[in-house]
XYZ file of C-alpha atoms in Angstrom:
652
model
C -47.615 88.968 -22.577
C -48.524 92.517 -23.680
C -51.680 93.979 -22.194
C -53.862 95.915 -24.671
C -51.532 95.043 -27.523
C -53.814 96.212 -30.331
C -56.031 98.844 -28.635
C -59.151 96.887 -29.526
C -61.218 97.520 -26.438
C -61.490 97.522 -22.690
C -63.386 95.972 -19.818
C -66.606 97.132 -18.231
C -68.894 96.404 -15.309
C -72.562 95.558 -15.284
C -74.987 95.923 -12.422
C -78.615 96.365 -11.477
C -80.078 99.859 -11.800
C -83.390 100.803 -10.119
C -86.411 100.635 -12.424
C -84.436 98.930 -15.224
C -84.966 95.160 -15.561
C -81.857 93.036 -15.860
C -78.268 94.243 -15.942
C -76.912 97.471 -17.381
C -73.432 98.787 -18.110
C -72.613 100.788 -14.995
C -68.957 101.688 -15.614
C -66.204 101.129 -18.120
C -62.468 101.291 -18.223
C -62.293 104.505 -20.235
C -64.622 106.342 -17.852
C -67.572 106.512 -20.233
C -70.537 104.171 -20.591
C -69.222 102.824 -23.889
C -68.758 99.258 -22.769
C -65.625 98.398 -24.710
C -64.070 101.653 -25.887
C -60.335 101.523 -26.755
C -57.970 102.859 -24.109
C -54.243 103.246 -23.425
C -54.497 100.948 -20.430
C -51.130 99.419 -19.604
C -48.951 101.997 -21.385
C -46.742 104.696 -19.901
C -44.486 107.296 -21.445
C -40.683 107.230 -21.302
C -38.631 110.416 -21.712
C -41.574 112.779 -22.078
C -43.162 111.142 -25.131
C -46.845 111.951 -25.655
C -49.094 108.886 -26.039
C -52.573 109.122 -27.594
C -54.979 106.937 -29.541
C -55.359 107.486 -33.285
C -57.983 106.386 -35.804
C -56.600 108.243 -38.820
C -53.844 105.704 -39.489
C -55.406 102.248 -38.994
C -53.245 99.174 -39.372
C -56.168 97.397 -41.087
C -59.949 97.451 -41.274
C -60.000 94.978 -38.401
C -57.558 96.995 -36.277
C -58.662 100.619 -36.745
C -57.164 102.088 -33.555
C -53.427 102.555 -33.095
C -51.198 104.319 -30.585
C -49.666 107.636 -31.635
C -46.382 108.559 -29.981
C -45.155 112.135 -30.322
C -41.493 112.848 -29.528
C -40.718 116.326 -28.101
C -38.246 118.349 -30.136
C -36.117 118.829 -27.002
C -36.060 115.189 -25.899
C -32.763 113.690 -24.787
C -31.560 110.220 -23.966
C -34.068 107.420 -24.478
C -37.643 108.197 -25.356
C -40.607 105.922 -26.020
C -43.078 103.889 -23.968
C -43.422 100.911 -21.706
C -46.092 98.262 -21.230
C -47.025 96.905 -17.802
C -48.084 93.475 -19.059
C -50.841 91.371 -17.561
C -49.981 92.276 -13.988
C -46.285 92.111 -14.779
C -43.869 90.020 -16.822
C -42.122 86.802 -15.958
C -38.407 87.339 -16.627
C -36.472 84.082 -16.704
C -33.671 82.616 -18.849
C -35.187 82.055 -22.271
C -35.515 83.659 -25.688
C -38.516 85.941 -26.090
C -39.947 87.049 -29.436
C -40.821 90.733 -29.789
C -42.763 92.175 -32.708
C -44.792 95.233 -33.694
C -46.084 97.278 -36.605
C -44.686 100.786 -37.030
C -45.600 103.713 -39.277
C -43.812 107.036 -39.506
C -45.639 110.358 -39.775
C -45.316 112.696 -42.737
C -44.693 116.403 -43.181
C -43.379 118.435 -40.260
C -43.390 115.373 -37.980
C -41.133 113.397 -40.319
C -37.841 114.029 -38.559
C -36.550 110.498 -38.364
C -34.276 110.308 -41.393
C -31.369 109.281 -39.181
C -33.283 106.511 -37.395
C -31.130 103.378 -37.161
C -33.350 101.183 -35.051
C -35.668 100.675 -32.101
C -34.605 99.302 -28.736
C -36.763 96.729 -26.940
C -36.045 95.602 -23.413
C -37.358 93.877 -20.313
C -36.629 95.870 -17.175
C -37.628 96.164 -13.537
C -40.564 98.443 -12.866
C -39.212 99.070 -9.357
C -35.544 99.832 -9.992
C -35.267 100.362 -13.747
C -32.636 97.615 -13.993
C -32.497 96.225 -17.529
C -32.676 92.433 -17.669
C -32.465 91.978 -21.443
C -32.276 94.336 -24.403
C -31.782 94.285 -28.148
C -31.935 96.746 -31.020
C -34.226 96.061 -33.975
C -32.626 97.689 -37.042
C -34.707 99.939 -39.260
C -32.938 99.676 -42.583
C -33.671 101.698 -45.683
C -35.718 104.328 -43.888
C -39.152 104.123 -42.307
C -42.256 104.398 -44.511
C -44.969 106.956 -43.922
C -47.271 105.084 -46.334
C -47.217 101.418 -45.305
C -46.725 99.965 -41.865
C -43.370 98.252 -41.328
C -43.361 94.944 -39.487
C -40.500 94.648 -37.012
C -39.528 91.571 -35.031
C -36.553 90.290 -33.106
C -35.433 87.686 -30.602
C -34.858 89.046 -27.105
C -32.390 86.784 -25.314
C -32.516 86.837 -21.523
C -30.073 85.036 -19.223
C -31.201 86.079 -15.735
C -34.032 85.577 -13.273
C -35.819 88.714 -12.113
C -36.733 88.601 -8.399
C -40.448 89.053 -9.125
C -42.911 89.836 -11.946
C -42.931 93.601 -11.322
C -41.298 94.141 -14.696
C -42.133 96.063 -17.867
C -41.513 95.799 -21.592
C -39.973 98.986 -23.011
C -39.830 100.247 -26.607
C -37.495 103.190 -26.981
C -35.709 105.398 -29.501
C -32.492 107.347 -29.244
C -33.981 110.836 -28.880
C -31.204 112.373 -30.988
C -32.470 110.369 -33.989
C -36.186 111.203 -33.694
C -36.654 114.604 -32.018
C -39.865 116.268 -33.195
C -41.161 113.106 -34.869
C -44.416 111.183 -34.625
C -44.903 107.426 -34.965
C -47.848 105.028 -34.962
C -47.658 101.591 -33.287
C -50.010 98.633 -33.317
C -50.101 94.907 -32.549
C -47.220 95.148 -30.113
C -46.342 91.628 -29.042
C -43.958 89.764 -26.769
C -44.031 85.969 -26.599
C -42.060 83.731 -24.262
C -40.941 80.330 -25.451
C -44.125 78.364 -26.170
C -45.425 74.821 -25.860
C -43.675 72.702 -28.496
C -42.180 75.948 -29.861
C -45.356 76.753 -31.773
C -45.134 80.336 -33.165
C -47.687 82.509 -31.350
C -48.426 79.406 -29.332
C -49.485 78.501 -25.814
C -47.743 79.486 -22.594
C -45.611 76.504 -21.640
C -46.685 75.921 -18.058
C -50.401 76.327 -18.761
C -50.297 74.072 -21.811
C -48.302 71.514 -19.842
C -50.998 71.523 -17.159
C -53.495 70.517 -19.844
C -51.187 67.983 -21.446
C -50.353 66.318 -18.131
C -54.029 65.521 -17.581
C -53.809 63.070 -20.507
C -56.840 64.619 -22.225
C -58.383 63.036 -25.300
C -60.388 65.944 -26.729
C -60.615 69.739 -26.754
C -63.962 71.535 -26.821
C -63.540 74.948 -28.434
C -63.932 77.887 -28.755
C -65.830 77.629 -25.470
C -69.371 78.314 -24.359
C -70.531 81.915 -24.169
C -67.608 82.779 -26.452
C -69.629 81.547 -29.398
C -72.687 83.661 -28.687
C -71.311 87.099 -27.846
C -73.390 89.975 -26.505
C -75.213 90.446 -29.806
C -75.403 88.807 -33.225
C -72.782 91.125 -34.707
C -70.619 90.721 -31.608
C -70.497 86.911 -31.594
C -67.385 84.796 -32.131
C -67.143 85.094 -35.923
C -64.811 82.305 -36.941
C -63.620 83.871 -40.204
C -62.562 86.992 -38.289
C -60.152 84.846 -36.281
C -58.061 83.482 -39.154
C -55.318 84.894 -41.331
C -52.519 87.268 -40.465
C -53.064 88.679 -37.004
C -53.179 92.242 -38.320
C -56.212 91.199 -40.385
C -58.143 89.531 -37.585
C -60.657 91.562 -35.693
C -62.394 91.707 -32.384
C -63.500 88.519 -30.682
C -66.379 89.551 -28.472
C -67.262 91.082 -25.158
C -68.419 88.516 -22.663
C -70.574 89.066 -19.606
C -70.038 87.013 -16.529
C -71.891 83.747 -16.881
C -75.144 83.444 -14.976
C -74.824 86.972 -13.617
C -78.262 87.384 -12.091
C -77.710 90.086 -9.491
C -74.202 91.029 -8.474
C -71.822 93.201 -10.447
C -70.282 91.294 -13.304
C -67.143 92.280 -15.151
C -67.037 91.995 -18.917
C -63.771 91.944 -20.773
C -62.407 92.211 -24.263
C -60.658 89.330 -26.001
C -58.510 89.471 -29.116
C -58.281 86.896 -31.865
C -54.684 85.956 -31.133
C -56.095 82.521 -30.266
C -58.334 81.912 -33.261
C -59.811 78.941 -35.074
C -56.538 77.787 -36.625
C -54.673 78.093 -33.323
C -57.312 75.971 -31.603
C -56.940 73.341 -34.325
C -53.161 73.453 -33.988
C -53.597 73.017 -30.242
C -55.396 69.712 -30.875
C -52.640 68.764 -33.293
C -49.841 69.519 -30.818
C -51.489 67.429 -28.081
C -53.008 64.704 -30.305
C -56.518 65.637 -29.174
C -59.874 64.983 -30.788
C -61.300 68.362 -31.872
C -64.805 69.033 -30.581
C -65.879 72.098 -32.537
C -68.718 74.183 -31.134
C -70.464 76.238 -33.805
C -72.783 79.236 -33.663
C -76.384 78.061 -33.470
C -78.224 81.315 -34.177
C -78.527 82.585 -30.576
C -76.640 85.567 -29.152
C -76.831 86.891 -25.615
C -77.063 90.454 -24.335
C -75.802 92.272 -21.275
C -79.228 92.215 -19.631
C -78.789 88.701 -18.206
C -80.636 85.393 -18.437
C -82.989 84.442 -19.902
C -82.598 86.640 -22.932
C -80.764 87.234 -26.156
C -81.622 87.403 -29.830
C -82.292 84.438 -32.096
C -82.175 84.130 -35.851
C -85.731 83.856 -37.208
C -86.667 80.466 -38.553
C -86.704 81.731 -42.143
C -83.132 83.047 -41.762
C -81.579 79.914 -40.270
C -80.273 78.932 -43.696
C -77.662 81.670 -43.223
C -76.515 80.035 -39.982
C -76.269 76.630 -41.664
C -74.140 78.049 -44.491
C -71.955 79.895 -41.994
C -71.261 76.569 -40.256
C -70.643 74.738 -43.544
C -68.062 77.358 -44.507
C -66.321 76.879 -41.162
C -66.208 73.118 -41.666
C -64.838 73.611 -45.167
C -62.033 75.700 -43.679
C -61.277 72.903 -41.213
C -61.666 69.892 -43.498
C -61.871 71.041 -47.113
C -59.136 70.177 -49.565
C -57.160 72.957 -51.192
C -59.402 72.992 -54.268
C -62.219 74.474 -52.151
C -62.444 78.180 -51.338
C -62.031 77.852 -47.586
C -59.631 74.921 -47.830
C -57.393 77.078 -49.999
C -57.671 79.855 -47.407
C -56.501 77.440 -44.694
C -53.570 76.475 -46.881
C -52.663 80.137 -47.366
C -52.739 80.476 -43.573
C -49.989 77.862 -43.403
C -51.805 74.531 -42.978
C -52.530 72.849 -46.326
C -53.354 69.505 -44.693
C -57.019 69.320 -43.681
C -58.022 68.604 -40.099
C -60.549 65.914 -39.240
C -63.624 66.976 -37.286
C -65.727 64.118 -35.899
C -67.764 66.025 -33.293
C -69.716 69.257 -33.748
C -71.664 70.961 -30.976
C -74.652 73.044 -32.067
C -74.452 76.123 -29.850
C -74.057 76.446 -26.107
C -76.613 76.071 -23.304
C -79.478 76.736 -25.688
C -81.977 75.786 -23.009
C -81.760 79.452 -21.993
C -83.816 80.339 -25.095
C -87.236 79.463 -26.422
C -86.087 79.021 -30.023
C -83.852 75.943 -29.995
C -86.783 73.669 -30.935
C -86.718 75.150 -34.453
C -83.016 76.056 -34.639
C -81.704 72.604 -33.657
C -83.447 70.498 -36.349
C -82.578 72.998 -39.096
C -78.918 72.925 -38.126
C -78.891 69.185 -37.506
C -80.458 68.290 -40.844
C -78.373 70.812 -42.788
C -75.054 69.608 -41.387
C -75.969 65.916 -41.382
C -76.774 66.101 -45.090
C -73.282 67.410 -45.819
C -71.392 65.365 -43.217
C -73.389 62.202 -42.438
C -70.608 60.578 -40.385
C -70.061 63.439 -37.946
C -71.577 63.181 -34.458
C -73.745 66.237 -33.815
C -74.223 67.409 -30.236
C -77.319 69.097 -28.850
C -76.813 71.639 -26.059
C -80.299 71.050 -24.690
C -82.626 68.168 -23.944
C -85.081 68.672 -21.094
C -83.549 71.595 -19.153
C -85.778 74.348 -20.575
C -88.338 73.909 -17.793
C -85.875 75.486 -15.362
C -86.085 78.672 -17.443
C -89.863 78.761 -17.671
C -90.100 77.149 -21.108
C -92.023 74.007 -21.927
C -90.116 72.040 -24.527
C -87.743 69.125 -24.937
C -85.465 68.323 -27.845
C -86.043 65.097 -29.756
C -82.513 63.717 -29.850
C -81.913 61.735 -33.054
C -80.267 58.353 -32.828
C -76.528 58.711 -33.087
C -76.527 62.228 -31.647
C -75.052 63.398 -28.354
C -76.376 65.612 -25.549
C -74.133 68.078 -23.712
C -75.201 68.632 -20.111
C -73.721 71.327 -17.832
C -73.857 71.252 -14.049
C -72.427 73.758 -11.566
C -73.902 72.333 -8.417
C -73.598 71.322 -4.769
C -71.581 68.258 -3.693
C -74.710 66.239 -2.900
C -75.956 66.714 -6.468
C -72.979 64.848 -7.899
C -73.351 61.988 -5.439
C -77.040 61.691 -6.273
C -76.191 61.624 -9.992
C -73.887 58.608 -9.581
C -76.418 56.131 -10.972
C -78.196 58.586 -13.280
C -76.461 57.145 -16.341
C -77.410 53.534 -15.559
C -79.894 52.520 -18.269
C -80.338 56.214 -19.187
C -80.905 55.505 -22.878
C -83.670 52.991 -22.155
C -85.327 54.973 -19.372
C -85.474 58.211 -21.421
C -86.252 56.456 -24.721
C -83.082 57.822 -26.330
C -81.661 54.767 -28.119
C -78.062 55.205 -29.290
C -77.906 58.762 -27.894
C -74.742 59.456 -25.920
C -73.789 62.123 -23.372
C -71.078 64.747 -23.066
C -70.487 66.112 -19.560
C -69.292 69.332 -21.142
C -69.072 71.574 -18.076
C -69.291 70.707 -14.396
C -67.843 71.536 -10.992
C -68.836 71.823 -7.364
C -69.913 75.462 -7.202
C -71.254 75.826 -3.679
C -71.612 73.956 -0.410
C -74.816 72.066 0.297
C -77.607 74.217 1.648
C -81.056 73.210 2.985
C -82.916 74.511 -0.074
C -80.924 72.354 -2.474
C -80.791 75.334 -4.855
C -77.478 76.883 -5.848
C -77.256 80.631 -5.241
C -75.309 81.978 -8.216
C -74.935 85.422 -6.653
C -72.059 83.789 -4.748
C -72.651 84.526 -1.061
C -69.401 83.962 0.815
C -71.032 81.465 3.165
C -72.029 79.187 0.263
C -69.817 79.732 -2.774
C -66.720 77.587 -3.312
C -64.148 79.908 -4.955
C -61.369 77.289 -5.052
C -61.809 73.544 -5.531
C -61.599 71.729 -2.185
C -61.047 68.084 -1.348
C -64.824 67.931 -0.867
C -65.227 69.236 -4.435
C -62.847 66.653 -5.870
C -64.571 63.769 -4.058
C -68.041 64.767 -5.269
C -66.888 65.399 -8.844
C -65.009 62.097 -8.905
C -68.085 60.160 -7.761
C -69.894 61.781 -10.698
C -67.121 60.628 -13.041
C -67.181 57.090 -11.681
C -70.877 56.970 -12.485
C -69.988 58.011 -16.017
C -67.123 55.510 -16.307
C -69.495 52.721 -15.298
C -71.534 53.537 -18.404
C -69.084 54.014 -21.298
C -71.720 53.244 -23.912
C -73.717 56.243 -22.694
C -71.196 58.838 -21.421
C -68.503 59.361 -24.034
C -66.743 62.540 -22.892
C -66.331 64.757 -19.845
C -64.596 68.071 -19.199
C -64.352 70.136 -16.028
C -65.012 73.858 -16.489
C -63.693 76.450 -16.436
C -60.107 75.443 -17.030
C -58.075 78.558 -16.203
C -58.295 81.844 -14.322
C -55.800 84.642 -13.813
C -55.930 85.274 -10.072
C -55.663 89.019 -10.675
C -59.040 89.083 -12.441
C -61.050 85.852 -12.264
C -64.276 86.099 -14.220
C -65.669 82.872 -12.763
C -64.737 80.635 -9.865
C -63.849 77.890 -9.126
C -61.328 76.935 -11.834
C -59.211 73.897 -12.547
C -55.922 75.849 -12.705
C -55.135 79.313 -11.333
C -52.193 81.377 -12.524
C -50.476 84.766 -12.547
C -47.706 86.224 -14.695
C -45.255 83.995 -12.817
C -45.191 80.305 -13.753
C -44.079 79.696 -10.164
C -47.607 80.645 -9.073
C -49.428 78.277 -11.422
C -51.619 76.260 -9.085
C -53.223 72.967 -10.015
C -56.329 72.561 -7.898
C -57.358 69.489 -5.929
C -59.884 68.879 -8.707
C -57.015 68.905 -11.226
C -55.222 66.217 -9.263
C -58.354 64.095 -8.949
C -58.957 64.402 -12.696
C -55.346 63.469 -13.362
C -55.493 60.462 -11.045
C -58.599 59.046 -12.690
C -57.387 59.804 -16.223
C -54.033 58.079 -15.802
C -55.718 54.752 -15.076
C -58.024 54.373 -18.028
C -59.026 50.833 -18.867
C -60.063 49.493 -22.239
C -63.222 47.806 -20.941
C -65.387 48.053 -17.833
C -65.744 45.001 -15.639
C -68.823 43.801 -13.769
C -68.570 44.154 -9.991
C -70.821 42.193 -7.626
C -71.019 43.481 -4.077
C -72.015 40.862 -1.555
C -72.159 43.202 1.425
C -73.058 46.873 1.641
C -74.015 49.250 -1.138
C -72.882 52.500 -2.698
C -72.431 55.449 -0.323
C -70.147 56.166 1.348
C -68.056 53.800 -0.805
C -68.213 54.207 -4.597
C -66.338 52.131 -7.145
C -65.772 51.121 -10.740
C -63.471 48.460 -12.212
C -61.871 48.307 -15.657
C -59.321 46.131 -17.378
C -56.422 47.545 -19.379
C -55.699 44.789 -21.871
C -52.407 46.191 -23.283
C -50.998 46.587 -19.755
C -52.546 43.320 -18.506
C -53.850 45.089 -15.415
C -57.129 45.677 -13.622
C -57.870 49.129 -12.216
C -60.222 49.461 -9.253
C -61.198 53.046 -8.514
C -62.621 53.496 -5.023
C -63.919 56.653 -3.360
C -64.839 57.009 0.306
C -67.045 60.085 0.762
C -67.604 59.328 4.449
C -65.720 60.258 7.599
C -64.820 56.719 8.686
C -62.516 54.046 7.339
C -64.510 51.448 5.385
C -63.220 47.836 5.246
C -62.963 46.552 1.672
C -62.579 42.939 0.597
C -61.773 42.439 -3.102
C -62.094 39.000 -4.663
C -60.965 38.895 -8.309
C -61.998 36.113 -10.662
C -58.355 35.678 -11.648
C -54.977 35.624 -9.932
C -52.864 38.751 -9.675
C -49.111 38.966 -9.255
C -48.825 42.384 -7.638
C -50.849 45.368 -6.495
C -50.074 49.037 -6.015
C -52.215 52.051 -5.371
C -52.413 55.835 -5.374
C -54.569 57.915 -3.045
C -55.746 61.526 -2.853
C -56.829 62.478 0.651
C -56.377 64.965 3.483
C -57.550 65.410 7.052
C -59.206 68.693 6.055
C -62.219 68.092 3.826
C -62.267 71.823 2.996
C -58.548 71.894 2.209
C -57.369 73.295 -1.121
C -54.205 74.100 -3.060
C -53.156 77.736 -3.242
C -50.184 79.983 -4.052
C -47.153 79.140 -1.922
C -48.861 75.883 -0.985
C -49.556 74.526 -4.446
C -49.147 70.870 -3.454
C -51.053 70.846 -0.171
C -53.285 68.024 -1.452
C -51.821 65.737 -4.121
C -51.952 62.013 -4.877
C -49.407 59.813 -3.084
C -48.621 56.088 -3.186
C -50.650 53.885 -0.840
C -48.270 52.339 1.672
C -50.775 50.108 3.495
C -51.679 47.636 0.739
C -50.800 44.030 1.561
C -48.513 42.165 -0.835
C -49.894 39.021 -2.483
C -49.013 35.951 -0.421
C -48.464 33.773 -3.490
C -48.869 33.718 -7.261
C -52.343 32.243 -6.719
C -53.672 35.264 -4.863
C -57.103 36.538 -5.909
C -58.149 38.422 -2.776
C -57.180 41.692 -1.117
C -58.330 43.181 2.171
C -57.824 46.886 2.841
C -59.363 49.688 4.874
C -60.358 52.590 2.631
C -59.451 55.836 4.443
C -62.123 58.487 4.971
C -62.479 61.331 2.487
C -60.309 59.674 -0.143
C -60.027 58.938 -3.856
C -57.968 55.821 -4.593
C -56.931 53.761 -7.597
C -55.688 50.203 -7.095
C -53.769 48.527 -9.910
C -53.760 44.733 -9.949
C -51.069 43.319 -12.233
C -52.232 40.026 -13.757
């Protein structure tokens, strides 16, 4: 909940400068052109304390910058600092966990011999009213040699009227006048999903869990690559005690061709082990994306730096070490390190993705086979996923990847609605038509990004007349048609995941997103696309069924049928992408005893969910389905409403 908790960096903006190809850093948070320089963003003084940054007293090699707080010799009352949080703090009845590292100064600034403790509190930024407070004792004196770790529960019993609240850390001035202290890794956690220490925010994790997902792809896409080779997501810098973990990376806005893009700094609070624990807490299949030897730069696409072919052995070993950390037993070096981090039991990794969107480079044709062969030799039973197949032509390259049998291809599509409708039958006989026997597909990232335009080409500079910043009913219908095409071909399409998943509405880096949020859980908004995903995921059969249509064809009606053997039910998913009701006659080859249905629809095709109207468009039961006339019923007649996504459940 603390903004800038370890003074690791800051955000910056990129833009186009005359006579300089590509993007350049045009401004940064600290006022210089150093893209990610540390700042005191989010901190304010209390009681006249002086706040500065300090590099002379690092908490660790990974966290070299700390905050120095100087207490005036004439201070009275409470003195210290406050943190503004990520656009505020949610204050609600629960037990928070506060922690920090603290070092006392030496010499003439060591005037804290009478220090008894530090006060931490949540209070209103508007009125100063204190909602919750506690004192963390400092027993035995404060060291000026080693940092002292302090932590405490902060019990709150009230609701604040809004999120305009702050977290305050204060001293009794009479105990510390004329003293100096150094703070780092200042943290405040609310209660977390499944009470995991340093875990996930409850409402956001619940939004994932409620989708009934089966896998988690991590640590993301551009996250892996970074803005340079040294700046990439280095997995072994994300493990261990948080004070030992270093900087994640600075990430430019994806596909930022022309307009200003905002880069931001991430910490390693959510590192490799936390991602693995996430899969454990939700019983998800881990899909681990590894570094493939390509890093980006701030200049934009296409671009970046690739490992030379004769240095790719380093990348292979780097990946093997990561897999040993995940799966090695405790007799191995990295397996023992995982055990020392608190998880002696190995995780099981069955899917590994080799990079991210490597069709933006010209070097994947040599990087992919080196990585594939190196990892396959060590882990022959793992499915390896290529991030490119035949997309390089769109970037001016002229290569395709030979996908080995048993491998998987990850395809990403941020497109117009019509694209997803046209792709409905793309997966029919795909393996045979492309000569890729036993190669499967991951729909790793997709969403409706813009409205249809005459050119058929998406404008990623996001003109207001074309870009879709929030998923609409139109978006959900198009994306769901795409998913029905995938569900019809389960031997080809094995996994799918909408992207991106989350955005803080105060600073979205990319739109649209599946879930929007602010500091207040009351503002967490599940998009129409979230509800369509949830609807389709909750009716997941064990086997697809053949469907013969005797009248009409696909478009505007789209369908897929599956049988759920454990539930003894047939699911018929039907989408009407047109503006008229379409009569539907269903004739099963067996009797059914009952039928019910759920529908997602709205009169406004451009309607969306938004703050203060979070449930404008949600699935509801279908009230117009006829009841079976007898136990021998096999047929159903129903008019499918326009602009709708429906699931019918036939109980056998």
